[in-house]
mmCIF file of C-alpha atoms in Angstrom:
data_model
loop_
_atom_site.group_PDB
_atom_site.id
_atom_site.type_symbol
_atom_site.label_atom_id
_atom_site.label_comp_id
_atom_site.label_asym_id
_atom_site.label_seq_id
_atom_site.Cartn_x
_atom_site.Cartn_y
_atom_site.Cartn_z
ATOM 1 C CA MET A 1 -3.892 -18.952 -9.181
ATOM 2 C CA ASP A 2 -0.422 -17.738 -8.293
ATOM 3 C CA SER A 3 0.184 -14.032 -7.671
ATOM 4 C CA LEU A 4 2.176 -13.499 -10.878
ATOM 5 C CA THR A 5 -0.657 -14.832 -13.030
ATOM 6 C CA GLN A 6 -3.292 -12.746 -11.246
ATOM 7 C CA ALA A 7 -1.177 -9.603 -11.662
ATOM 8 C CA ALA A 8 -0.608 -10.416 -15.347
ATOM 9 C CA LEU A 9 -4.333 -10.925 -15.917
ATOM 10 C CA GLY A 10 -5.117 -7.611 -14.221
ATOM 11 C CA ALA A 11 -2.423 -5.839 -16.264
ATOM 12 C CA ALA A 12 -3.819 -7.228 -19.523
ATOM 13 C CA LEU A 13 -7.314 -6.110 -18.592
ATOM 14 C CA GLY A 14 -5.997 -2.679 -17.633
ATOM 15 C CA GLY A 15 -4.317 -2.336 -21.011
ATOM 16 C CA ALA A 16 -7.410 -3.514 -22.864
ATOM 17 C CA VAL A 17 -9.756 -1.088 -21.088
ATOM 18 C CA LEU A 18 -7.558 1.961 -20.392
ATOM 19 C CA GLY A 19 -4.546 1.479 -22.668
ATOM 20 C CA ARG A 20 -5.574 4.205 -25.126
ATOM 21 C CA HIS A 21 -5.955 6.698 -22.279
ATOM 22 C CA LEU A 22 -3.187 5.829 -19.818
ATOM 23 C CA GLY A 23 -0.620 4.015 -21.948
ATOM 24 C CA ARG A 24 1.818 1.881 -19.978
ATOM 25 C CA LYS A 25 0.365 3.162 -16.701
ATOM 26 C CA SER A 26 -2.798 1.159 -17.457
ATOM 27 C CA LEU A 27 -0.769 -2.062 -17.175
ATOM 28 C CA LEU A 28 0.589 -1.154 -13.756
ATOM 29 C CA ALA A 29 -2.821 0.001 -12.526
ATOM 30 C CA GLY A 30 -4.450 -3.229 -13.704
ATOM 31 C CA ALA A 31 -1.777 -5.392 -12.066
ATOM 32 C CA VAL A 32 -2.274 -3.629 -8.720
ATOM 33 C CA VAL A 33 -6.082 -3.735 -8.796
ATOM 34 C CA GLY A 34 -6.128 -7.350 -10.007
ATOM 35 C CA SER A 35 -4.005 -8.396 -7.026
ATOM 36 C CA LEU A 36 -6.159 -6.730 -4.348
ATOM 37 C CA PRO A 37 -8.424 -9.729 -3.523
ATOM 38 C CA ASP A 38 -5.449 -11.778 -2.312
ATOM 39 C CA LEU A 39 -4.681 -9.281 0.439
ATOM 40 C CA ASP A 40 -6.843 -11.502 2.643
ATOM 41 C CA VAL A 41 -3.755 -13.710 3.121
ATOM 42 C CA LEU A 42 -2.584 -11.044 5.565
ATOM 43 C CA ILE A 43 -5.447 -11.923 7.912
ATOM 44 C CA ASP A 44 -4.528 -14.391 10.638
ATOM 45 C CA TYR A 45 -7.631 -16.059 12.058
ATOM 46 C CA GLY A 46 -5.535 -17.687 14.792
ATOM 47 C CA ASP A 47 -6.356 -21.227 13.637
ATOM 48 C CA ALA A 48 -4.845 -23.364 10.875
ATOM 49 C CA VAL A 49 -8.136 -24.718 9.494
ATOM 50 C CA ALA A 50 -9.707 -21.258 9.615
ATOM 51 C CA ASN A 51 -6.759 -19.653 7.815
ATOM 52 C CA VAL A 52 -7.079 -22.118 4.932
ATOM 53 C CA THR A 53 -10.859 -22.296 4.663
ATOM 54 C CA TYR A 54 -11.554 -18.557 5.043
ATOM 55 C CA HIS A 55 -9.019 -17.654 2.345
ATOM 56 C CA ARG A 56 -10.790 -16.750 -0.899
ATOM 57 C CA GLY A 57 -13.761 -15.750 1.225
ATOM 58 C CA PHE A 58 -15.251 -12.268 1.539
ATOM 59 C CA SER A 59 -12.399 -10.696 -0.468
ATOM 60 C CA HIS A 60 -13.289 -12.957 -3.414
ATOM 61 C CA SER A 61 -17.062 -12.404 -3.242
ATOM 62 C CA LEU A 62 -18.579 -11.132 -6.482
ATOM 63 C CA PHE A 63 -20.972 -9.041 -4.393
ATOM 64 C CA VAL A 64 -18.209 -7.417 -2.342
ATOM 65 C CA LEU A 65 -15.966 -6.789 -5.332
ATOM 66 C CA THR A 66 -18.783 -5.290 -7.399
ATOM 67 C CA GLY A 67 -19.529 -2.860 -4.584
ATOM 68 C CA LEU A 68 -15.830 -2.063 -4.178
ATOM 69 C CA SER A 69 -15.495 -1.400 -7.917
ATOM 70 C CA LEU A 70 -18.262 1.222 -7.702
ATOM 71 C CA VAL A 71 -16.500 2.975 -4.821
ATOM 72 C CA LEU A 72 -13.118 2.925 -6.568
ATOM 73 C CA ALA A 73 -14.642 4.147 -9.837
ATOM 74 C CA GLY A 74 -16.241 7.097 -8.059
ATOM 75 C CA LEU A 75 -12.952 7.988 -6.360
ATOM 76 C CA ALA A 76 -10.996 7.676 -9.617
ATOM 77 C CA GLN A 77 -13.505 9.841 -11.494
ATOM 78 C CA ARG A 78 -13.346 12.505 -8.798
ATOM 79 C CA LEU A 79 -9.543 12.434 -8.807
ATOM 80 C CA ALA A 80 -9.472 12.741 -12.601
ATOM 81 C CA GLU A 81 -11.763 15.758 -12.448
ATOM 82 C CA ARG A 82 -9.570 17.449 -9.857
ATOM 83 C CA LEU A 83 -6.453 16.791 -11.912
ATOM 84 C CA ALA A 84 -8.165 18.291 -14.950
ATOM 85 C CA GLU A 85 -9.139 21.390 -12.968
ATOM 86 C CA ARG A 86 -5.569 21.858 -11.725
ATOM 87 C CA ARG A 87 -4.152 21.340 -15.210
ATOM 88 C CA ALA A 88 -6.507 23.998 -16.511
ATOM 89 C CA ARG A 89 -5.100 26.483 -13.987
ATOM 90 C CA ARG A 90 -1.405 25.660 -14.405
ATOM 91 C CA PRO A 91 0.769 23.708 -16.838
ATOM 92 C CA ALA A 92 1.234 20.066 -15.938
ATOM 93 C CA GLN A 93 4.999 20.496 -15.598
ATOM 94 C CA GLY A 94 4.485 22.971 -12.822
ATOM 95 C CA LEU A 95 2.617 20.310 -10.894
ATOM 96 C CA GLY A 96 5.286 17.690 -11.508
ATOM 97 C CA LEU A 97 2.780 15.406 -13.299
ATOM 98 C CA SER A 98 4.107 12.791 -15.698
ATOM 99 C CA LEU A 99 0.966 12.508 -17.833
ATOM 100 C CA SER A 100 1.260 13.744 -21.393
ATOM 101 C CA PRO A 101 -1.285 16.372 -22.510
ATOM 102 C CA ALA A 102 -3.154 13.726 -24.509
ATOM 103 C CA GLN A 103 -3.292 11.362 -21.554
ATOM 104 C CA GLY A 104 -4.432 14.130 -19.272
ATOM 105 C CA LEU A 105 -7.264 14.939 -21.650
ATOM 106 C CA GLY A 106 -8.098 11.210 -21.778
ATOM 107 C CA LEU A 107 -8.377 11.063 -18.008
ATOM 108 C CA GLN A 108 -10.769 13.976 -18.020
ATOM 109 C CA HIS A 109 -13.054 12.313 -20.542
ATOM 110 C CA LEU A 110 -12.881 8.706 -19.363
ATOM 111 C CA GLY A 111 -16.223 8.840 -17.636
ATOM 112 C CA LEU A 112 -17.559 6.929 -14.668
ATOM 113 C CA LEU A 113 -18.677 3.935 -16.736
ATOM 114 C CA ARG A 114 -15.215 3.216 -18.139
ATOM 115 C CA TRP A 115 -13.622 3.633 -14.732
ATOM 116 C CA TRP A 116 -16.144 1.186 -13.271
ATOM 117 C CA LEU A 117 -15.580 -1.292 -16.103
ATOM 118 C CA PHE A 118 -11.829 -1.185 -15.458
ATOM 119 C CA PHE A 119 -12.100 -1.750 -11.710
ATOM 120 C CA TRP A 120 -14.896 -4.308 -11.987
ATOM 121 C CA LEU A 121 -13.167 -6.467 -14.606
ATOM 122 C CA CYS A 122 -9.796 -6.393 -12.828
ATOM 123 C CA LEU A 123 -11.412 -7.331 -9.511
ATOM 124 C CA VAL A 124 -13.997 -9.976 -10.458
ATOM 125 C CA THR A 125 -11.805 -11.871 -12.923
ATOM 126 C CA HIS A 126 -9.441 -12.638 -10.032
ATOM 127 C CA PRO A 127 -11.907 -14.874 -8.123
ATOM 128 C CA LEU A 128 -13.413 -16.202 -11.354
ATOM 129 C CA LEU A 129 -9.987 -17.453 -12.412
ATOM 130 C CA ASP A 130 -9.408 -18.816 -8.899
ATOM 131 C CA SER A 131 -12.655 -20.762 -9.197
ATOM 132 C CA LEU A 132 -11.127 -22.640 -12.140
ATOM 133 C CA THR A 133 -8.618 -24.248 -9.763
ATOM 134 C CA THR A 134 -9.185 -27.002 -7.213
ATOM 135 C CA TYR A 135 -8.884 -24.929 -4.035
ATOM 136 C CA GLY A 136 -12.387 -23.458 -4.192
ATOM 137 C CA THR A 137 -13.559 -19.842 -4.092
ATOM 138 C CA GLN A 138 -16.463 -18.362 -2.135
ATOM 139 C CA LEU A 139 -17.895 -16.400 -5.046
ATOM 140 C CA TRP A 140 -21.310 -15.950 -3.446
ATOM 141 C CA TRP A 141 -20.247 -14.904 0.071
ATOM 142 C CA PRO A 142 -22.127 -14.076 2.328
ATOM 143 C CA LEU A 143 -24.822 -16.377 0.911
ATOM 144 C CA GLU A 144 -24.851 -19.878 2.382
ATOM 145 C CA VAL A 145 -23.745 -22.394 -0.246
ATOM 146 C CA THR A 146 -22.971 -26.095 -0.056
ATOM 147 C CA ALA A 147 -19.272 -25.629 -0.845
ATOM 148 C CA PRO A 148 -16.827 -23.139 -2.372
ATOM 149 C CA SER A 149 -17.053 -22.846 -6.163
ATOM 150 C CA ALA A 150 -14.486 -24.971 -7.990
ATOM 151 C CA THR A 151 -14.436 -26.207 -11.590
ATOM 152 C CA PRO A 152 -10.774 -27.192 -11.991
ATOM 153 C CA LEU A 153 -9.460 -26.373 -15.455
ATOM 154 C CA VAL A 154 -5.917 -25.309 -14.564
ATOM 155 C CA PHE A 155 -3.425 -26.095 -11.830
ATOM 156 C CA ILE A 156 -2.677 -23.210 -9.460
ATOM 157 C CA ILE A 157 0.520 -22.648 -11.469
ATOM 158 C CA ASP A 158 0.078 -23.176 -15.202
ATOM 159 C CA PRO A 159 3.067 -21.875 -17.193
ATOM 160 C CA ALA A 160 1.268 -21.987 -20.559
ATOM 161 C CA TYR A 161 -1.632 -19.809 -19.373
ATOM 162 C CA THR A 162 0.685 -17.351 -17.649
ATOM 163 C CA LEU A 163 3.093 -17.208 -20.592
ATOM 164 C CA ALA A 164 0.308 -16.167 -22.982
ATOM 165 C CA LEU A 165 -0.390 -13.148 -20.793
ATOM 166 C CA LEU A 166 3.271 -12.292 -20.134
ATOM 167 C CA VAL A 167 4.224 -12.338 -23.822
ATOM 168 C CA ALA A 168 1.341 -9.996 -24.594
ATOM 169 C CA LEU A 169 2.405 -7.665 -21.782
ATOM 170 C CA VAL A 170 6.022 -7.578 -22.970
ATOM 171 C CA ILE A 171 4.800 -6.556 -26.430
ATOM 172 C CA ALA A 172 2.480 -3.977 -24.871
ATOM 173 C CA LEU A 173 5.335 -2.469 -22.860
ATOM 174 C CA TRP A 174 7.659 -2.495 -25.866
ATOM 175 C CA ARG A 175 5.091 -0.763 -28.094
ATOM 176 C CA GLY A 176 3.643 1.310 -25.280
ATOM 177 C CA HIS A 177 4.472 4.601 -27.001
ATOM 178 C CA ARG A 178 1.596 3.728 -29.345
ATOM 179 C CA PRO A 179 -1.473 3.391 -27.085
ATOM 180 C CA ALA A 180 -3.584 1.682 -29.750
ATOM 181 C CA THR A 181 -0.898 -0.982 -30.255
ATOM 182 C CA LEU A 182 -0.598 -1.473 -26.497
ATOM 183 C CA GLN A 183 -4.337 -1.981 -26.243
ATOM 184 C CA ARG A 184 -4.360 -4.522 -29.075
ATOM 185 C CA ALA A 185 -1.465 -6.496 -27.575
ATOM 186 C CA ALA A 186 -3.167 -6.662 -24.163
ATOM 187 C CA SER A 187 -6.443 -7.704 -25.781
ATOM 188 C CA TRP A 188 -4.769 -10.483 -27.765
ATOM 189 C CA GLY A 189 -3.212 -11.777 -24.567
ATOM 190 C CA LEU A 190 -6.680 -12.036 -23.042
ATOM 191 C CA VAL A 191 -8.055 -13.783 -26.145
ATOM 192 C CA ILE A 192 -5.278 -16.381 -26.312
ATOM 193 C CA SER A 193 -5.330 -17.122 -22.568
ATOM 194 C CA THR A 194 -9.126 -17.495 -22.690
ATOM 195 C CA LEU A 195 -8.857 -19.896 -25.631
ATOM 196 C CA TYR A 196 -6.451 -21.943 -23.501
ATOM 197 C CA LEU A 197 -9.103 -22.187 -20.779
ATOM 198 C CA LEU A 198 -11.653 -23.325 -23.370
ATOM 199 C CA LEU A 199 -9.189 -25.962 -24.541
ATOM 200 C CA ALA A 200 -8.825 -27.097 -20.923
ATOM 201 C CA LEU A 201 -12.619 -27.308 -20.607
ATOM 202 C CA GLY A 202 -12.807 -29.574 -23.648
ATOM 203 C CA ALA A 203 -9.955 -31.708 -22.325
ATOM 204 C CA ARG A 204 -11.695 -32.052 -18.972
ATOM 205 C CA GLY A 205 -14.844 -33.345 -20.657
ATOM 206 C CA TRP A 206 -12.835 -35.926 -22.611
ATOM 207 C CA VAL A 207 -11.039 -37.040 -19.439
ATOM 208 C CA ASP A 208 -14.382 -37.395 -17.647
ATOM 209 C CA ALA A 209 -15.528 -39.837 -20.338
ATOM 210 C CA ARG A 210 -12.303 -41.851 -20.036
ATOM 211 C CA ALA A 211 -12.668 -41.898 -16.256
ATOM 212 C CA ASP A 212 -16.151 -43.464 -16.500
ATOM 213 C CA GLU A 213 -14.724 -46.642 -17.993
ATOM 214 C CA ALA A 214 -11.762 -46.740 -15.612
ATOM 215 C CA LEU A 215 -13.815 -46.253 -12.450
ATOM 216 C CA ASP A 216 -16.444 -48.724 -13.619
ATOM 217 C CA ARG A 217 -13.783 -51.461 -13.376
ATOM 218 C CA VAL A 218 -13.644 -50.892 -9.613
ATOM 219 C CA ASP A 219 -17.414 -50.281 -9.191
ATOM 220 C CA MET A 220 -16.945 -46.550 -8.555
ATOM 221 C CA ALA A 221 -18.413 -45.045 -11.740
ATOM 222 C CA GLU A 222 -21.219 -43.438 -9.730
ATOM 223 C CA ALA A 223 -19.035 -42.302 -6.828
ATOM 224 C CA PRO A 224 -18.312 -38.594 -6.264
ATOM 225 C CA ARG A 225 -15.288 -37.689 -8.363
ATOM 226 C CA LEU A 226 -12.934 -34.790 -8.790
ATOM 227 C CA ILE A 227 -11.223 -34.156 -12.126
ATOM 228 C CA GLN A 228 -8.320 -31.728 -12.094
ATOM 229 C CA PRO A 229 -5.121 -31.062 -14.033
ATOM 230 C CA ALA A 230 -1.976 -32.620 -12.651
ATOM 231 C CA PRO A 231 0.671 -30.059 -11.682
ATOM 232 C CA PHE A 232 1.717 -27.489 -14.284
ATOM 233 C CA SER A 233 -0.071 -28.697 -17.429
ATOM 234 C CA ILE A 234 -3.396 -29.713 -18.950
ATOM 235 C CA LEU A 235 -1.709 -32.606 -20.804
ATOM 236 C CA LEU A 236 -2.152 -34.840 -17.749
ATOM 237 C CA TRP A 237 -5.228 -35.023 -15.500
ATOM 238 C CA ARG A 238 -5.790 -36.540 -12.087
ATOM 239 C CA VAL A 239 -9.124 -38.199 -11.294
ATOM 240 C CA THR A 240 -10.010 -38.819 -7.635
ATOM 241 C CA ALA A 241 -13.141 -40.711 -6.569
ATOM 242 C CA VAL A 242 -14.466 -41.528 -3.100
ATOM 243 C CA ASP A 243 -16.883 -44.305 -2.137
ATOM 244 C CA GLY A 244 -17.130 -44.792 1.604
ATOM 245 C CA ASP A 245 -13.698 -45.790 2.864
ATOM 246 C CA ARG A 246 -12.381 -46.434 -0.630
ATOM 247 C CA HIS A 247 -10.468 -43.688 -2.372
ATOM 248 C CA ALA A 248 -9.502 -44.173 -6.035
ATOM 249 C CA GLU A 249 -6.779 -42.369 -7.982
ATOM 250 C CA THR A 250 -6.150 -42.525 -11.723
ATOM 251 C CA LEU A 251 -4.139 -40.450 -14.178
ATOM 252 C CA VAL A 252 -5.448 -39.738 -17.688
ATOM 253 C CA GLY A 253 -3.194 -38.123 -20.288
ATOM 254 C CA LEU A 254 -4.269 -36.412 -23.485
ATOM 255 C CA LEU A 255 -1.447 -38.296 -25.253
ATOM 256 C CA ASP A 256 -2.362 -41.727 -23.839
ATOM 257 C CA GLY A 257 -3.902 -43.069 -27.041
ATOM 258 C CA ASP A 258 -5.765 -46.333 -26.405
ATOM 259 C CA THR A 259 -3.887 -47.178 -23.181
ATOM 260 C CA ARG A 260 -6.297 -47.911 -20.336
ATOM 261 C CA PRO A 261 -5.937 -45.663 -17.284
ATOM 262 C CA VAL A 262 -4.516 -47.411 -14.205
ATOM 263 C CA VAL A 263 -6.816 -47.205 -11.174
ATOM 264 C CA GLU A 264 -5.251 -47.420 -7.712
ATOM 265 C CA LEU A 265 -7.256 -47.845 -4.521
ATOM 266 C CA PHE A 266 -6.545 -46.515 -1.049
ATOM 267 C CA ARG A 267 -8.219 -46.252 2.352
ATOM 268 C CA ARG A 268 -9.550 -42.985 3.818
ATOM 269 C CA GLY A 269 -9.716 -43.897 7.483
ATOM 270 C CA THR A 270 -13.471 -43.336 7.666
ATOM 271 C CA GLU A 271 -13.653 -45.128 11.023
ATOM 272 C CA LEU A 272 -12.466 -41.764 12.404
ATOM 273 C CA GLU A 273 -14.768 -39.580 10.306
ATOM 274 C CA ALA A 274 -17.548 -39.368 12.871
ATOM 275 C CA ALA A 275 -15.104 -38.204 15.539
ATOM 276 C CA ALA A 276 -13.765 -35.542 13.192
ATOM 277 C CA LEU A 277 -17.225 -34.323 12.184
ATOM 278 C CA ALA A 278 -18.132 -33.929 15.864
ATOM 279 C CA LEU A 279 -15.595 -31.092 15.922
ATOM 280 C CA GLY A 280 -16.224 -27.622 14.546
ATOM 281 C CA SER A 281 -12.901 -27.679 12.692
ATOM 282 C CA GLY A 282 -13.717 -31.089 11.226
ATOM 283 C CA ARG A 283 -17.077 -29.901 9.925
ATOM 284 C CA ARG A 284 -15.470 -26.781 8.473
ATOM 285 C CA LEU A 285 -12.859 -28.877 6.669
ATOM 286 C CA ALA A 286 -15.527 -31.250 5.336
ATOM 287 C CA TRP A 287 -17.476 -28.245 4.001
ATOM 288 C CA PHE A 288 -14.302 -26.984 2.345
ATOM 289 C CA ALA A 289 -13.050 -30.253 0.823
ATOM 290 C CA GLY A 290 -16.222 -32.338 0.536
ATOM 291 C CA PRO A 291 -15.711 -36.098 0.871
ATOM 292 C CA PHE A 292 -12.082 -35.864 -0.254
ATOM 293 C CA VAL A 293 -10.598 -35.994 3.257
ATOM 294 C CA ARG A 294 -8.496 -38.717 4.875
ATOM 295 C CA TYR A 295 -8.400 -39.314 8.649
ATOM 296 C CA GLU A 296 -5.742 -40.919 10.826
ATOM 297 C CA VAL A 297 -4.415 -41.114 14.370
ATOM 298 C CA GLU A 298 -0.895 -39.924 15.026
ATOM 299 C CA ARG A 299 0.763 -41.547 18.023
ATOM 300 C CA LYS A 300 3.803 -40.075 19.752
ATOM 301 C CA GLY A 301 4.566 -41.871 22.982
ATOM 302 C CA ASP A 302 1.383 -41.817 25.043
ATOM 303 C CA ALA A 303 -0.081 -38.883 23.089
ATOM 304 C CA GLU A 304 -2.604 -39.369 20.284
ATOM 305 C CA ARG A 305 -3.785 -36.751 17.811
ATOM 306 C CA LEU A 306 -6.592 -36.894 15.256
ATOM 307 C CA LEU A 307 -5.329 -35.756 11.843
ATOM 308 C CA ALA A 308 -7.205 -34.844 8.674
ATOM 309 C CA THR A 309 -5.714 -34.426 5.184
ATOM 310 C CA ASP A 310 -7.299 -32.657 2.207
ATOM 311 C CA LEU A 311 -6.756 -35.200 -0.593
ATOM 312 C CA ARG A 312 -7.661 -32.788 -3.389
ATOM 313 C CA LEU A 313 -4.727 -30.428 -3.231
ATOM 314 C CA GLY A 314 -1.171 -31.255 -4.185
ATOM 315 C CA PHE A 315 -0.597 -34.817 -5.428
ATOM 316 C CA PRO A 316 -0.927 -38.251 -3.790
ATOM 317 C CA GLY A 317 1.747 -38.428 -1.130
ATOM 318 C CA PHE A 318 2.317 -34.654 -1.329
ATOM 319 C CA HIS A 319 -0.709 -33.035 0.274
ATOM 320 C CA PRO A 320 0.065 -29.582 1.740
ATOM 321 C CA PHE A 321 -3.107 -29.256 3.830
ATOM 322 C CA ARG A 322 -2.784 -31.723 6.690
ATOM 323 C CA PHE A 323 -4.182 -30.716 10.071
ATOM 324 C CA ALA A 324 -4.165 -31.838 13.689
ATOM 325 C CA LEU A 325 -7.777 -31.404 14.841
ATOM 326 C CA ALA A 326 -7.942 -33.018 18.281
ATOM 327 C CA GLU A 327 -6.066 -34.930 20.933
ATOM 328 C CA ARG A 328 -7.283 -37.884 22.951
ATOM 329 C CA GLN A 329 -7.843 -37.261 26.659
ATOM 330 C CA ASN A 330 -9.264 -39.955 28.957
ATOM 331 C CA GLY A 331 -10.489 -41.902 25.963
ATOM 332 C CA ASP A 332 -12.315 -38.941 24.331
ATOM 333 C CA TRP A 333 -11.270 -36.634 21.520
ATOM 334 C CA ARG A 334 -10.835 -33.022 22.666
ATOM 335 C CA ALA A 335 -10.614 -30.292 20.069
ATOM 336 C CA LEU A 336 -7.258 -28.590 19.662
ATOM 337 C CA GLU A 337 -7.509 -24.829 19.986
ATOM 338 C CA PRO A 338 -6.040 -23.711 17.738
ATOM 339 C CA THR A 339 -5.776 -26.474 15.146
ATOM 340 C CA LEU A 340 -2.337 -27.019 13.657
ATOM 341 C CA GLN A 341 -1.179 -27.355 10.047
ATOM 342 C CA LEU A 342 1.451 -30.078 9.722
ATOM 343 C CA PRO A 343 4.310 -30.243 7.212
ATOM 344 C CA MET A 344 4.309 -32.734 4.368
ATOM 345 C CA SER A 345 6.270 -35.867 5.240
ATOM 346 C CA ALA A 346 7.085 -36.933 1.670
ATOM 347 C CA SER A 347 10.690 -37.873 0.984
ATOM 348 C CA GLN A 348 10.392 -38.166 -2.827
ATOM 349 C CA ARG A 349 9.513 -35.605 -5.469
ATOM 350 C CA PRO A 350 7.659 -36.946 -8.529
ATOM 351 C CA LEU A 351 8.131 -33.955 -10.861
ATOM 352 C CA GLY A 352 10.414 -35.848 -13.234
ATOM 353 C CA GLN A 353 8.025 -38.810 -13.410
ATOM 354 C CA LEU A 354 5.077 -36.463 -13.908
ATOM 355 C CA PHE A 355 6.733 -34.857 -16.918
ATOM 356 C CA GLU A 356 7.449 -38.279 -18.433
ATOM 357 C CA ARG A 357 3.859 -39.369 -17.739
ATOM 358 C CA MET A 358 2.496 -36.285 -19.528
ATOM 359 C CA LEU A 359 4.195 -37.424 -22.727
ATOM 360 C CA SER A 360 3.583 -41.187 -22.504
ATOM 361 C CA PRO A 361 1.471 -43.656 -20.485
ATOM 362 C CA GLN A 362 4.399 -46.105 -20.346
ATOM 363 C CA PRO A 363 5.978 -46.871 -18.038
ATOM 364 C CA ALA A 364 2.984 -46.430 -15.754
ATOM 365 C CA LEU A 365 3.278 -43.793 -13.049
ATOM 366 C CA CYS A 366 1.971 -45.498 -9.908
ATOM 367 C CA VAL A 367 0.950 -42.965 -7.282
ATOM 368 C CA ALA A 368 1.094 -45.724 -4.660
ATOM 369 C CA ASP A 369 4.875 -45.344 -4.841
ATOM 370 C CA PHE A 370 4.468 -42.004 -3.032
ATOM 371 C CA VAL A 371 1.736 -42.995 -0.550
ATOM 372 C CA ASP A 372 2.419 -44.772 2.744
ATOM 373 C CA SER A 373 1.693 -48.500 2.342
ATOM 374 C CA ARG A 374 -0.774 -48.527 5.257
ATOM 375 C CA TRP A 375 -3.278 -46.747 2.990
ATOM 376 C CA HIS A 376 -2.972 -49.166 0.036
ATOM 377 C CA LEU A 377 -5.920 -51.318 -1.031
ATOM 378 C CA GLY A 378 -4.814 -52.320 -4.523
ATOM 379 C CA ALA A 379 -3.641 -51.109 -7.929
ATOM 380 C CA GLY A 380 -4.011 -51.755 -11.608
ATOM 381 C CA ASP A 381 -2.166 -54.579 -13.327
ATOM 382 C CA ASP A 382 0.701 -52.362 -14.493
ATOM 383 C CA CYS A 383 1.422 -51.336 -10.902
ATOM 384 C CA ASP A 384 0.781 -54.660 -9.187
ATOM 385 C CA ALA A 385 3.128 -56.468 -11.587
ATOM 386 C CA ARG A 386 6.158 -54.421 -10.533
#
């Protein structure tokens, strides 16, 4: 999820766990701790594929974060004890401390368990929320798993989920002079945002059932599929399926009524897949994205480069993770070191059409309009008739 949402989630957890003891400071502490796992973006692995596929790695591991929470809890408990000892020797004002006497007493009596619960919840909910997006999160690092954990329930930016937390935090800040009220407001924010995720889970199950019928029309009901929210809302969902070289896309809206989903078919360039998988970067990308990768050759003059695109992320025609993996030399593909991430080449932006499609299935939103025609295999009747 985006940084604002992760900070808001951490702040709400901080208020729920420590609000009675630290007041408004609990919100700030939670926001800071809840943002720590994303500091791995500062690491440059020197390679485009590595930078993308190692993000949400060790810093998002439940094992690593649980261990870190124990260390931080011990340090916080020790610091609280030292502050209490100094307060006992001199008035707090003489030390320049901003804690009220009641809050100072609360710090002294928090206990190691509550400190650990605060740090642990703020840290582990960050990767758990990330795992509910498409990108994938390595929750079990360093254990070897088949792929990063991903059960997409929300887009990486979901205004409704974030707004539930932000409204609760505004109330908590406004009523922060009453610690019990602050704690209740933060807790209600967590309850409402969690209910939103449960609503998204139910919607995803309904979309999966609708997708069965749609994909069966193109003999892909049994093919590997990915169901994820379209950008910014759970009202519209994108279903992607892969069967060999065929790649299917369909949009299913919660407000579609009885309208049949339109299925559009594209090529994946699998004639180049073996060459890509012979490369370390190609295997790493396949581990990261599964079968949802498209391959192509880019020609510039006499130079040829092997490109791979992660079809999961973004939207058809607007995929941000597109890489140059190799270049052809004397008829053979030679790995590029380092690999390169290429900019999106889309000239249109479908946000307006996406919003209209969320509210109504007509007119049909044809994703083929945004995808280069060389990838097209066919579309549903509503798209072919245009």
